Amino acid sequence: MNESRLISFLAIDLGASSGRAILGTIRNSKLELKEVNRFVNPIIDVNDRLYWDLFHLYSEILKSLKYIQHQGIEIESIGIDTWGVDFVSFGKDGEPLRMPYCYRDTHTFPAPKKFFDKILSKKETYLKTGIQIMNFNSLFQLFTQQEDNNPVYPITDKFLFMPDALSYLLTNKMVTEYTIASTSQLLNPFTRSFDEELLCTLNISKENFAPIVFPGTQIGTLSESAQKQTNLGAIPVIAVAGHDTASAVIATPAENGNFAYLSSGTWSLMGIESKEPVVNEETYSLNFTNEGGADGSIRLLKNICGMWLIEQCRKEWAKEKDISYDDIVLEATQSEPFKCFINPDAPCFTSPESMIDEIQNYCRQTRQFVPQSVGEIARCIYESLAFRYKQVLENLKGLAGFPIETLHIIGGGSQNNMLNRFTANAIGITVIAGPSEATAIGNILLQAKAFGLAADKNDMREMVRNSVNLVRFEPQDTNLWNKHYNKYSDVSNKL
């Protein structure tokens, strides 16, 4: 590391419910973080279609940059990461044709079956892309637009994924960052380029996408318009790992390669790092995904419905009384264990009108105890998540070419010590929790690497270990958890 001077970077980290601007400063081989802006990222419902507000997000990024300028803070660069799969359609004049659809929009629910019946079989689609079949993948969003004769579809010149679209608004330069594109189910994981046969079935081509670049590439500098609005100079905008999970995984504080990670947030993403894609009959049957890693590796992982369950329940509970996540954990701690379980990935939990009602209905239909109180429902969710993690980890152990000795839990969910403890007990190996800000840290460190301040991911991970406090959880009561896992396995397969 070059430590001759203090160096700062700005990470724009956008999640599916909120966004943050995080200032990262490198000092004595340690990274110091400061949140300079936090803002909501609302899903906008217009006539039963769900959208993201692109210009709201852009205005909040500008607001963050104005704060930097007002405080007299010097930054070397800016990097943007977001959730995966969603994209913006741009016309030939470079203008967005409409606001981007949200991946939770219900119009894509029937798309996979229609695509497999009409275009390409499920198995062929998977073997081409190595991506987990999920209705909201970019492939099925585009297919839905084509099937619906969406008027914007045939006049779209460029599709830009969310971080690339926002970087374009800042720089007036278009790129397709590799890790975010890898979530789309449009890339060949071996060639790391768009699959032309798949694009042809959608009546589009590679020319409908900007050139693919890899993490660490400079996209451009702030445009004259952005400079004028922020009173900043021509600050570089770096293509970090545009997919938030890819940025988070590069910040996993692992000391060696014998680990699995769990990026815990609205979604839980559990996986391993692989040198090459793992696309075969087994990964197809298990519906595992091969996404691009920030360092060129493959993130072999499974998407699991995560804190979405608790987040949606909390919204309902909050209508009656103010309740924090700490309050929810406390009530769960005080509730009787192992009373009932759900499959967190059951389709009924994707976008229900009432998450509480769906959980209760699930338990009722599987002839279990029906939870009523906050503590009972939360305990059901947390124990079920821990058992789902065990289920997926067992599959990963069979796919990994190395022993998995540790599970690193990163992201916001790593602060939930109750769930961390449950997870260690369920999986029977050491859990190391932290950092909670893994995505922003990975974003910042990839910018630092672009400026020659880190040689590789080992350098970056050493800096993470030097910079954050990690919490270790050793498994306890494993026989008891194994006993109840059998009941979870039984009820999780019923609906």
Short mmCIF file of C-alpha atoms in Angstrom, two decimals, residues 1-7 25-32 441 445 448 453-454 458-468:
data_model
loop_
_atom_site.label_atom_id
_atom_site.label_comp_id
_atom_site.label_asym_id
_atom_site.label_seq_id
_atom_site.Cartn_x
_atom_site.Cartn_y
_atom_site.Cartn_z
CA MET A 1 0.00 0.00 0.00
CA ASN A 2 1.12 3.48 -0.80
CA GLU A 3 0.46 5.53 2.34
CA SER A 4 2.26 8.73 1.40
CA ARG A 5 -0.96 10.72 1.64
CA LEU A 6 -4.55 10.55 2.82
CA ILE A 7 -6.79 9.35 -0.01
CA THR A 25 -10.63 7.25 3.55
CA ILE A 26 -7.46 5.16 3.63
CA ARG A 27 -5.19 5.90 6.57
CA ASN A 28 -2.32 3.69 7.77
CA SER A 29 -3.56 0.56 5.97
CA LYS A 30 -6.99 1.04 7.48
CA LEU A 31 -10.21 2.14 5.88
CA GLU A 32 -12.36 4.69 7.66
CA ILE A 441 -16.15 -1.26 1.49
CA LEU A 445 -11.43 -0.77 -2.28
CA ALA A 448 -8.46 2.18 -4.53
CA LEU A 453 -3.41 1.25 -3.88
CA ALA A 454 -4.07 -2.50 -3.70
CA ASN A 458 -5.76 -10.53 -0.75
CA ASP A 459 -4.51 -6.97 -0.19
CA MET A 460 -8.07 -5.72 0.00
CA ARG A 461 -9.18 -8.42 2.43
CA GLU A 462 -6.21 -7.78 4.69
CA MET A 463 -7.22 -4.13 4.86
CA VAL A 464 -10.77 -5.17 5.80
CA ARG A 465 -9.45 -7.33 8.65
CA ASN A 466 -7.35 -4.40 9.84
CA SER A 467 -10.30 -2.01 9.69
CA VAL A 468 -13.37 -3.70 11.20
#
